[in-house]
Amino acid sequence: MSAETLALVLVVATALGFDFTNGFHDTGNAMAASIATGALKPRVAVAVSAVMNLLGAFLSVSVALTVTNAVVKTFDSHATSAQDSLTMSGDKLLAIVLAGLIGGIVWNMLTWLLGLPSSSSHALLGGLIGATIVSSGWEGVNWVGDGTKLDGVVGKILLPGVASPVVAVLVACLGTFAVFRIVAGVAVKQVNRGFRWGQVGTASLVSLAHGTNDAQKTMGVITLALIATGHWNSLTSIPLWVKVVCAVAIALGTYLGGWRIIRTLGKGLVDIEPRQGVAADASTAAVILASSHLGFALSTTHVASGSIVGAGLGKPGASVRWSTARRMVGAWLLTVPAAAIVGGTMWIVGHLFGLAVGSVVEVVVLLGVAGYLYLRSRRQDVGAHNVTDAWEIDQAAPNVPADLVRGGNR
Amino acid sequence: MSGAFGDDVRLAGEALWKVLVASLVLGAGLPAVFALGIRSLAWGAGGEAVDGGTGTAASSGNPVGKVLAVILFLVVAYGIVAGLVFVIASGQGKDISFGHIIPTITAKS
């Protein structure tokens, strides 16, 4: 096996690993509210979400080859043949993509351990940014785009990252307020039964949208690596096997259920009830669909978290646990720089050893870190059995090992 | 660089207000319609479904409430189906037009 083939195999495997973490990291975006209100049993909720993600992934036939282009100049979409379209050599591309993927996975695993919802797309792009800075210098990164459309780090990460949670908070807050005013005086039992049904519909829609958007990113990354190594020649389609494995990887990840994150979203921010759940899920679905319709790239996680906070603010007399919200926003701010540091470090490690050995070393390091974080999580397990337990008062993160929480107990 | 940064901010602002308006109509409007549906249903059922009221008129229930509830739930269902069609259409690389009430799949502009 040539060095390039070995590196390609490792890139594909790592990309699928990222897709898997993307799945369990984001289960809560669609299902946290439904699980918290009891609209769906935890196991049923993650199964529904997994099926919707699988369907969504298969529905997406449009090609997301340009996903890396948002932050790295890898790809010239005006080129006529696939190989001509690459702006760098295949080896260089493989090295950047592998290091970037590892940066994304490590950040996803760490934030999952801490029970913090954070954007998987930002983690992947952050990893790529780090790898690009150390390999090609500051100028290799697409910081602001060319001014004709929203692009680059500013247009695809920074501005949507600031704006989308704010929009979600507003929409969910207003929706919750309206709902509470309208059903005031109706028997609570009847209201809750009706609203639980409403939640199942909107949550499924969010899962489907997640499958079409997020699985497509990994499909794009793998296809890009195949083009870089001369194994694929089309710019307008992707190999069927890539679509199948990506769809299965994200669905399996979703089914695993990122219980720690589901718990934070469903119980930690707001003690959510069915009326708020419908408003939050409808807000999440509407903001995601409206933005993708209008070409505004945003993170499902930021929108879902914002919607839940909004639902908490909109209920008369309800409260939001701001200590949890602060930890979450802190994680959002750190996502890109932290993933970039890991991505950059991994690129250097790979570079020191050369493409073949370096790629193997990087993947071994990744497996070691991921294994450590997993073992760490077993100390204080969160699963379907305890995901909806009452959130302990005055604690920012009850299910996180105490030595990992700093300043959260206020 | 500052020029391109300014362009990004301007483009984001242009996209953002449209996102906000569409999200408010669908994301806050549809739950409100759904809530009206639940309220109508309770009105239709009468009796124990409505608490806190005097109970004189509501106790016997009202068929108009049920009809109204069905209409309101249909509006919500239309919104969810439109969302579904949109997700599927954009997955296929198509766009969707809401110009004729029934969502129409169109080629992406």
Coordinates of C-alpha atoms in Angstrom, one line a residue:
Chain A
M1 CA 0.0 0.0 0.0
S2 CA 1.4 3.4 -0.9
A3 CA 1.7 6.2 1.6
E4 CA -1.1 8.1 -0.1
T5 CA -3.5 5.1 -0.1
L6 CA -2.8 4.5 3.6
A7 CA -3.4 8.2 4.4
L8 CA -6.6 8.1 2.4
V9 CA -7.9 5.1 4.3
L10 CA -7.1 6.8 7.6
V11 CA -8.8 10.0 6.4
V12 CA -12.0 8.1 5.4
A13 CA -12.0 6.2 8.8
T14 CA -11.4 9.4 10.8
A15 CA -14.1 11.3 8.8
L16 CA -16.6 8.6 9.7
G17 CA -15.5 8.8 13.3
F18 CA -16.2 12.6 13.1
D19 CA -19.6 11.9 11.6
F20 CA -20.4 9.5 14.4
T21 CA -19.5 12.1 17.1
N22 CA -21.5 14.7 15.1
G23 CA -24.5 12.3 15.5
F24 CA -24.4 11.8 19.3
H25 CA -23.3 15.4 20.0
D26 CA -26.4 16.7 18.2
T27 CA -29.1 14.3 19.3
G28 CA -30.1 16.7 22.0
N29 CA -30.7 19.5 19.6
A30 CA -33.8 17.8 18.2
M31 CA -34.8 15.5 21.1
A32 CA -33.8 17.1 24.4
A33 CA -37.1 19.0 24.9
S34 CA -39.2 15.9 24.0
I35 CA -37.3 13.7 26.4
A36 CA -37.4 16.3 29.2
T37 CA -41.2 16.7 28.9
G38 CA -41.8 13.0 28.6
A39 CA -43.3 13.5 25.1
L40 CA -41.1 10.6 24.0
K41 CA -39.4 7.9 26.1
P42 CA -35.6 8.5 26.0
R43 CA -34.9 5.3 24.0
V44 CA -37.7 6.0 21.6
A45 CA -36.6 9.6 21.1
V46 CA -33.1 8.7 20.0
A47 CA -34.4 5.9 17.8
V48 CA -36.8 8.3 16.0
S49 CA -34.0 10.9 15.7
A50 CA -31.6 8.2 14.3
V51 CA -34.1 7.1 11.7
M52 CA -34.8 10.7 10.7
N53 CA -31.1 11.4 10.4
L54 CA -30.6 8.3 8.2
L55 CA -33.5 9.4 5.9
G56 CA -32.2 12.9 5.8
A57 CA -28.7 11.8 4.9
F58 CA -30.1 9.7 2.0
L59 CA -32.3 12.6 0.8
S60 CA -29.4 14.8 0.2
V61 CA -28.1 14.3 -3.3
S62 CA -26.6 17.8 -3.7
V63 CA -22.9 17.8 -3.3
A64 CA -21.2 19.6 -0.4
L65 CA -17.7 19.4 -1.8
T66 CA -17.1 23.0 -0.9
V67 CA -17.6 22.5 2.8
T68 CA -13.9 23.0 3.5
N69 CA -13.8 26.0 1.3
A70 CA -15.6 28.1 3.9
V71 CA -12.3 28.5 5.8
V72 CA -9.6 27.0 3.6
K73 CA -8.9 27.7 -0.1
T74 CA -8.9 24.0 -1.2
F75 CA -11.2 24.1 -4.1
D76 CA -12.0 26.1 -7.2
S77 CA -15.6 25.4 -8.0
H78 CA -15.2 27.0 -11.5
A79 CA -12.8 24.3 -12.7
T80 CA -14.2 21.9 -15.3
S81 CA -12.5 18.7 -14.2
A82 CA -12.3 17.4 -10.6
Q83 CA -8.6 17.1 -10.4
D84 CA -8.0 20.6 -11.8
S85 CA -10.2 22.1 -9.2
L86 CA -7.8 21.4 -6.3
T87 CA -5.7 24.3 -5.3
M88 CA -3.1 22.2 -3.5
S89 CA -1.4 18.8 -3.9
G90 CA -3.3 15.7 -2.9
D91 CA -0.8 14.8 -0.1
K92 CA -1.1 18.3 1.4
L93 CA -4.9 18.2 1.3
L94 CA -5.0 14.8 3.0
A95 CA -2.7 16.0 5.8
I96 CA -4.8 19.1 6.5
V97 CA -8.1 17.3 6.4
L98 CA -6.9 14.5 8.7
A99 CA -5.5 16.9 11.3
G100 CA -8.6 19.1 11.0
L101 CA -10.9 16.1 11.5
I102 CA -8.9 15.0 14.6
G103 CA -9.2 18.6 16.0
G104 CA -13.0 18.4 15.5
I105 CA -13.4 14.9 17.1
V106 CA -11.3 15.8 20.2
W107 CA -13.3 18.9 20.8
N108 CA -16.6 17.0 20.3
M109 CA -15.5 14.3 22.8
L110 CA -14.3 16.8 25.4
T111 CA -17.5 18.9 25.3
W112 CA -19.6 15.8 25.4
L113 CA -17.7 14.7 28.5
L114 CA -18.5 18.1 30.1
G115 CA -22.1 17.9 28.9
L116 CA -21.8 21.0 26.9
P117 CA -23.7 21.5 23.6
S118 CA -21.3 23.0 21.1
S119 CA -21.3 23.2 17.3
S120 CA -19.8 20.2 15.5
S121 CA -19.4 22.2 12.3
H122 CA -17.4 24.9 14.1
A123 CA -15.2 22.2 15.6
L124 CA -14.5 20.7 12.2
L125 CA -13.8 24.1 10.6
G126 CA -11.7 25.1 13.6
G127 CA -9.5 22.0 13.2
L128 CA -9.1 22.8 9.5
I129 CA -8.2 26.4 10.3
G130 CA -5.5 25.3 12.8
A131 CA -4.0 22.8 10.3
T132 CA -4.0 25.4 7.6
I133 CA -2.3 28.1 9.7
V134 CA 0.6 25.9 10.5
S135 CA 0.9 24.4 7.0
S136 CA 0.2 27.3 4.7
G137 CA 0.5 30.3 7.1
W138 CA -2.0 32.9 8.1
E139 CA -2.9 33.7 4.5
G140 CA -4.0 30.2 3.7
V141 CA -7.1 30.7 5.7
N142 CA -10.2 32.3 4.1
W143 CA -10.9 34.9 6.8
V144 CA -13.5 37.1 5.2
G145 CA -14.4 35.8 1.8
D146 CA -14.4 38.0 -1.3
G147 CA -17.2 40.3 -0.4
T148 CA -19.7 38.9 -2.9
K149 CA -21.4 36.5 -0.5
L150 CA -21.2 35.5 3.2
D151 CA -18.0 33.5 3.3
G152 CA -14.9 32.8 5.3
V153 CA -14.3 32.6 9.1
V154 CA -16.2 35.9 9.6
G155 CA -19.1 35.2 7.3
K156 CA -19.6 31.4 8.0
I157 CA -18.6 31.2 11.6
L158 CA -18.4 34.4 13.6
L159 CA -21.4 36.4 12.5
P160 CA -23.9 33.5 12.3
G161 CA -22.4 32.2 15.6
V162 CA -23.3 35.6 17.3
A163 CA -26.6 36.2 15.5
S164 CA -28.3 32.8 15.3
P165 CA -28.7 32.2 19.1
V166 CA -30.1 35.7 19.5
V167 CA -32.7 35.1 16.8
A168 CA -33.6 31.7 18.4
V169 CA -34.0 33.3 21.8
L170 CA -36.3 36.0 20.5
V171 CA -38.5 33.6 18.4
A172 CA -38.8 31.0 21.2
C173 CA -39.4 33.6 23.8
L174 CA -42.2 35.2 21.9
G175 CA -43.7 31.9 20.9
T176 CA -43.7 30.6 24.5
F177 CA -45.3 33.9 25.7
A178 CA -48.0 33.7 23.1
V179 CA -48.7 30.0 23.8
F180 CA -49.0 30.6 27.6
R181 CA -51.4 33.5 27.1
I182 CA -53.6 31.6 24.7
V183 CA -54.0 28.4 26.7
A184 CA -54.3 30.1 30.0
G185 CA -57.4 28.6 31.8
V186 CA -57.4 25.3 29.8
A187 CA -56.9 22.2 32.0
V188 CA -53.2 21.4 32.3
K189 CA -53.7 17.7 31.6
Q190 CA -55.4 18.4 28.3
V191 CA -52.9 21.0 27.3
N192 CA -49.9 18.8 28.0
R193 CA -51.3 15.9 26.0
G194 CA -51.9 18.1 23.0
F195 CA -48.5 19.8 23.2
R196 CA -46.6 16.5 23.5
W197 CA -47.9 15.6 20.1
G198 CA -46.8 18.9 18.7
Q199 CA -43.3 18.3 20.0
V200 CA -42.9 14.9 18.3
G201 CA -43.7 16.5 15.0
T202 CA -41.4 19.4 15.3
A203 CA -38.6 17.4 16.8
S204 CA -38.7 14.9 13.9
L205 CA -38.5 17.7 11.5
V206 CA -35.4 19.1 13.2
S207 CA -33.8 15.6 13.0
L208 CA -34.5 15.3 9.3
A209 CA -33.0 18.7 8.6
H210 CA -29.9 17.7 10.7
G211 CA -29.4 14.6 8.6
T212 CA -29.6 16.4 5.3
N213 CA -27.2 19.2 6.5
D214 CA -24.6 17.5 8.7
A215 CA -24.1 14.1 7.0
Q216 CA -23.5 16.0 3.8
K217 CA -20.5 17.7 5.3
T218 CA -18.7 14.4 6.0
M219 CA -19.7 13.1 2.5
G220 CA -18.1 16.2 1.1
V221 CA -14.9 15.8 3.1
I222 CA -14.5 12.1 2.1
T223 CA -15.3 12.8 -1.6
L224 CA -12.7 15.6 -1.5
A225 CA -10.1 13.2 -0.3
L226 CA -11.0 10.7 -3.0
I227 CA -10.7 13.4 -5.6
A228 CA -7.3 14.4 -4.1
T229 CA -6.0 10.9 -4.6
G230 CA -7.5 10.3 -8.0
H231 CA -10.1 7.8 -6.9
W232 CA -13.1 9.9 -8.0
N233 CA -13.6 12.3 -10.9
S234 CA -17.0 13.9 -10.6
L235 CA -17.8 17.3 -9.2
T236 CA -21.5 16.8 -9.4
S237 CA -22.0 13.5 -7.7
I238 CA -20.6 11.4 -4.8
P239 CA -19.9 7.6 -4.7
L240 CA -22.9 5.6 -3.4
W241 CA -20.8 3.8 -0.8
V242 CA -19.7 7.2 0.7
K243 CA -23.3 8.2 1.0
V244 CA -24.3 4.9 2.7
V245 CA -21.5 4.8 5.2
C246 CA -21.9 8.5 6.2
A247 CA -25.7 8.1 6.6
V248 CA -25.1 5.0 8.8
A249 CA -22.4 6.6 10.8
I250 CA -24.4 9.7 11.7
A251 CA -27.5 7.6 12.5
L252 CA -25.5 5.2 14.7
G253 CA -24.1 8.2 16.6
T254 CA -27.5 9.7 17.0
Y255 CA -28.9 6.4 18.3
L256 CA -26.1 6.2 20.9
G257 CA -27.6 9.4 22.2
G258 CA -25.3 12.0 23.7
W259 CA -27.1 11.7 27.0
R260 CA -24.8 14.1 28.8
I261 CA -25.7 16.9 26.3
I262 CA -29.4 15.9 26.2
R263 CA -29.4 16.3 30.0
T264 CA -27.9 19.8 29.9
L265 CA -30.3 21.0 27.1
G266 CA -33.4 19.4 28.5
K267 CA -32.9 19.8 32.2
G268 CA -29.9 22.0 32.9
L269 CA -30.8 25.2 31.2
V270 CA -34.6 25.3 31.9
D271 CA -37.0 22.9 33.6
I272 CA -39.0 22.6 30.4
E273 CA -42.6 21.7 30.1
P274 CA -44.6 20.6 27.0
R275 CA -45.9 24.1 26.2
Q276 CA -42.4 25.4 26.2
G277 CA -41.2 22.4 24.3
V278 CA -43.4 23.0 21.3
A279 CA -42.4 26.7 21.2
A280 CA -38.7 25.8 21.5
D281 CA -38.8 23.0 18.9
A282 CA -40.9 25.1 16.5
S283 CA -38.4 28.0 16.9
T284 CA -35.4 25.7 16.2
A285 CA -37.1 24.2 13.1
A286 CA -38.2 27.6 11.7
V287 CA -34.8 29.3 12.3
I288 CA -32.9 26.4 10.7
L289 CA -35.1 26.1 7.7
A290 CA -35.4 29.8 7.1
S291 CA -31.6 30.2 7.3
S292 CA -30.7 27.4 5.0
H293 CA -33.4 28.8 2.6
L294 CA -31.7 32.2 2.7
G295 CA -28.1 30.9 2.6
F296 CA -27.2 31.8 6.2
A297 CA -24.9 29.1 7.6
L298 CA -25.6 28.4 11.2
S299 CA -25.1 25.8 13.8
T300 CA -28.1 23.6 14.8
T301 CA -26.7 23.5 18.3
H302 CA -26.6 27.3 18.7
V303 CA -30.2 27.6 17.5
A304 CA -31.5 24.7 19.6
S305 CA -29.8 26.0 22.8
G306 CA -31.0 29.6 22.1
S307 CA -34.5 28.3 21.6
I308 CA -34.5 26.5 24.9
V309 CA -33.2 29.6 26.7
G310 CA -35.9 31.6 24.9
A311 CA -38.6 29.2 26.0
G312 CA -37.4 29.6 29.6
L313 CA -37.5 33.4 29.4
G314 CA -41.0 33.5 27.7
K315 CA -42.8 31.5 30.4
P316 CA -44.2 33.9 33.0
G317 CA -42.3 33.4 36.3
A318 CA -39.9 30.8 34.9
S319 CA -36.2 31.0 35.3
V320 CA -33.1 30.1 33.2
R321 CA -30.0 28.6 35.0
W322 CA -27.6 31.2 33.8
S323 CA -24.6 29.4 35.3
T324 CA -25.2 26.6 32.8
A325 CA -25.8 29.0 30.0
R326 CA -22.5 30.8 30.8
R327 CA -20.5 27.6 30.7
M328 CA -22.2 26.8 27.3
V329 CA -21.4 30.1 25.7
G330 CA -17.9 29.8 27.0
A331 CA -17.6 26.5 25.2
W332 CA -18.9 28.2 22.0
L333 CA -16.3 30.9 22.2
L334 CA -13.5 28.3 22.7
T335 CA -14.7 25.9 20.0
V336 CA -12.8 27.3 17.0
P337 CA -9.5 28.2 18.8
A338 CA -9.4 24.9 20.8
A339 CA -10.1 22.7 17.8
A340 CA -7.6 24.8 15.8
I341 CA -4.9 24.2 18.4
V342 CA -5.5 20.4 18.3
G343 CA -5.7 20.5 14.5
G344 CA -2.5 22.5 14.2
T345 CA -0.6 20.3 16.6
M346 CA -1.7 17.2 14.8
W347 CA -0.6 18.6 11.5
I348 CA 2.9 19.2 13.0
V349 CA 3.0 15.7 14.4
G350 CA 2.0 14.3 11.0
H351 CA 4.6 16.5 9.2
L352 CA 7.4 15.3 11.5
F353 CA 6.8 11.7 10.7
G354 CA 5.9 12.0 7.0
L355 CA 2.6 11.3 5.4
A356 CA 2.3 7.5 6.0
V357 CA 3.8 7.1 9.5
G358 CA 2.5 10.6 10.5
S359 CA -1.1 9.7 9.7
V360 CA -0.8 6.5 11.7
V361 CA 0.7 8.3 14.7
E362 CA -2.1 11.0 14.5
V363 CA -4.8 8.3 14.5
V364 CA -3.2 6.5 17.4
V365 CA -3.0 9.7 19.4
L366 CA -6.7 10.3 18.6
L367 CA -7.7 6.8 19.7
G368 CA -5.7 7.3 23.0
V369 CA -7.4 10.7 23.8
A370 CA -10.8 9.5 22.8
G371 CA -10.4 6.3 24.9
Y372 CA -9.2 8.4 27.9
L373 CA -12.2 10.7 27.6
Y374 CA -14.6 7.8 27.3
L375 CA -13.2 6.1 30.4
R376 CA -13.4 9.4 32.2
S377 CA -17.1 9.6 31.3
R378 CA -17.8 6.2 32.9
R379 CA -17.0 7.6 36.4
Q380 CA -20.2 9.5 36.3
D381 CA -22.4 7.9 33.8
V382 CA -25.4 9.6 32.2
G383 CA -27.8 7.4 30.2
A384 CA -31.4 6.8 29.3
H385 CA -32.0 5.8 33.0
N386 CA -31.1 9.1 34.6
V387 CA -31.2 11.6 31.8
T388 CA -34.3 13.3 33.2
D389 CA -33.5 13.2 36.9
A390 CA -34.0 16.5 38.7
W391 CA -31.1 18.9 38.1
E392 CA -29.5 19.6 41.4
I393 CA -30.1 23.1 42.6
D394 CA -27.1 25.5 42.6
Q395 CA -25.0 23.2 40.6
A396 CA -24.0 24.0 37.0
A397 CA -23.1 20.5 36.0
P398 CA -24.2 17.7 38.3
N399 CA -23.1 14.8 36.1
V400 CA -19.6 16.1 35.4
P401 CA -16.7 14.9 37.5
A402 CA -16.3 17.6 40.1
D403 CA -12.7 18.3 39.4
L404 CA -13.6 19.2 35.8
V405 CA -16.0 22.0 36.8
R406 CA -14.4 25.3 37.6
G407 CA -16.4 28.3 38.9
G408 CA -19.7 26.6 37.9
N409 CA -21.2 26.3 41.4
R410 CA -22.4 29.8 41.8
Chain B
M1 CA -9.3 43.2 4.6
S2 CA -11.5 45.6 6.5
G3 CA -13.5 46.2 3.3
A4 CA -14.3 42.5 3.0
F5 CA -15.1 42.3 6.7
G6 CA -17.6 45.2 6.2
D7 CA -19.1 43.3 3.3
D8 CA -19.6 40.2 5.4
V9 CA -21.3 42.3 8.1
R10 CA -23.6 44.0 5.5
L11 CA -24.5 40.6 3.9
A12 CA -25.1 39.1 7.3
G13 CA -27.4 42.0 8.2
E14 CA -29.3 41.6 4.9
A15 CA -29.8 37.9 5.5
L16 CA -30.5 38.2 9.2
W17 CA -33.7 40.4 9.1
K18 CA -35.2 38.0 6.5
V19 CA -34.3 35.0 8.8
L20 CA -35.8 36.8 11.7
V21 CA -39.1 37.7 10.0
A22 CA -39.6 34.2 8.5
S23 CA -38.6 32.6 11.8
L24 CA -41.0 34.7 13.8
V25 CA -43.9 33.9 11.5
L26 CA -43.3 30.2 11.4
G27 CA -41.5 29.6 14.7
A28 CA -43.6 31.7 17.0
G29 CA -46.8 32.0 14.8
L30 CA -47.4 28.3 14.3
P31 CA -47.1 27.4 18.0
A32 CA -49.6 30.2 18.7
V33 CA -52.0 28.7 16.1
F34 CA -51.5 25.3 17.6
A35 CA -52.3 26.7 21.0
L36 CA -55.5 28.2 19.6
G37 CA -56.3 24.8 18.3
I38 CA -55.8 23.3 21.8
R39 CA -58.0 26.0 23.3
S40 CA -60.7 25.4 20.7
L41 CA -60.6 21.7 21.4
A42 CA -61.1 22.3 25.1
W43 CA -63.9 24.7 24.3
G44 CA -65.5 22.0 22.1
A45 CA -65.1 19.3 24.7
G46 CA -66.4 21.5 27.5
G47 CA -66.8 20.3 31.1
E48 CA -63.6 19.5 32.8
A49 CA -61.3 20.6 30.0
V50 CA -61.7 24.2 30.9
D51 CA -60.9 25.0 34.5
G52 CA -61.0 28.3 36.3
G53 CA -64.1 29.4 34.4
T54 CA -67.6 29.7 35.7
G55 CA -68.5 26.5 33.8
T56 CA -72.0 27.5 32.9
A57 CA -71.5 27.7 29.1
A58 CA -68.5 25.4 28.8
S59 CA -69.9 22.4 30.6
S60 CA -72.0 21.2 27.7
G61 CA -69.3 21.6 25.1
N62 CA -69.6 23.3 21.7
P63 CA -69.3 21.6 18.3
V64 CA -68.1 24.9 16.7
G65 CA -65.0 24.5 18.9
K66 CA -64.2 21.1 17.5
V67 CA -64.5 22.3 13.9
L68 CA -62.4 25.4 14.6
A69 CA -59.8 23.1 16.3
V70 CA -59.6 20.9 13.2
I71 CA -59.1 23.9 10.9
L72 CA -56.4 25.4 13.2
F73 CA -54.6 22.0 13.4
L74 CA -54.7 21.7 9.6
V75 CA -53.0 25.1 9.3
V76 CA -50.2 23.8 11.6
A77 CA -50.0 20.5 9.6
Y78 CA -49.7 22.6 6.4
G79 CA -46.7 24.4 8.0
I80 CA -45.0 21.1 9.0
V81 CA -45.6 19.6 5.6
A82 CA -44.2 22.7 3.9
G83 CA -41.2 22.4 6.1
L84 CA -40.8 18.8 5.2
V85 CA -41.1 19.5 1.5
F86 CA -38.5 22.2 1.9
V87 CA -36.0 19.9 3.6
I88 CA -36.5 17.2 0.9
A89 CA -36.2 19.8 -1.9
S90 CA -33.1 21.4 -0.6
G91 CA -31.5 17.9 -0.1
Q92 CA -32.1 17.4 -3.8
G93 CA -30.4 20.7 -4.6
K94 CA -33.7 22.3 -5.5
D95 CA -35.4 25.4 -4.1
I96 CA -39.0 25.9 -3.1
S97 CA -41.5 28.5 -4.0
F98 CA -44.3 29.5 -1.7
G99 CA -45.9 31.8 -4.2
H100 CA -48.9 29.6 -5.0
I101 CA -49.8 28.6 -1.4
I102 CA -49.1 24.9 -2.3
P103 CA -45.3 24.8 -2.1
T104 CA -43.7 24.2 -5.5
I105 CA -40.3 22.7 -6.0
T106 CA -38.2 24.8 -8.4
A107 CA -34.7 24.8 -9.7
K108 CA -32.3 26.5 -7.4
S109 CA -31.5 30.0 -8.5

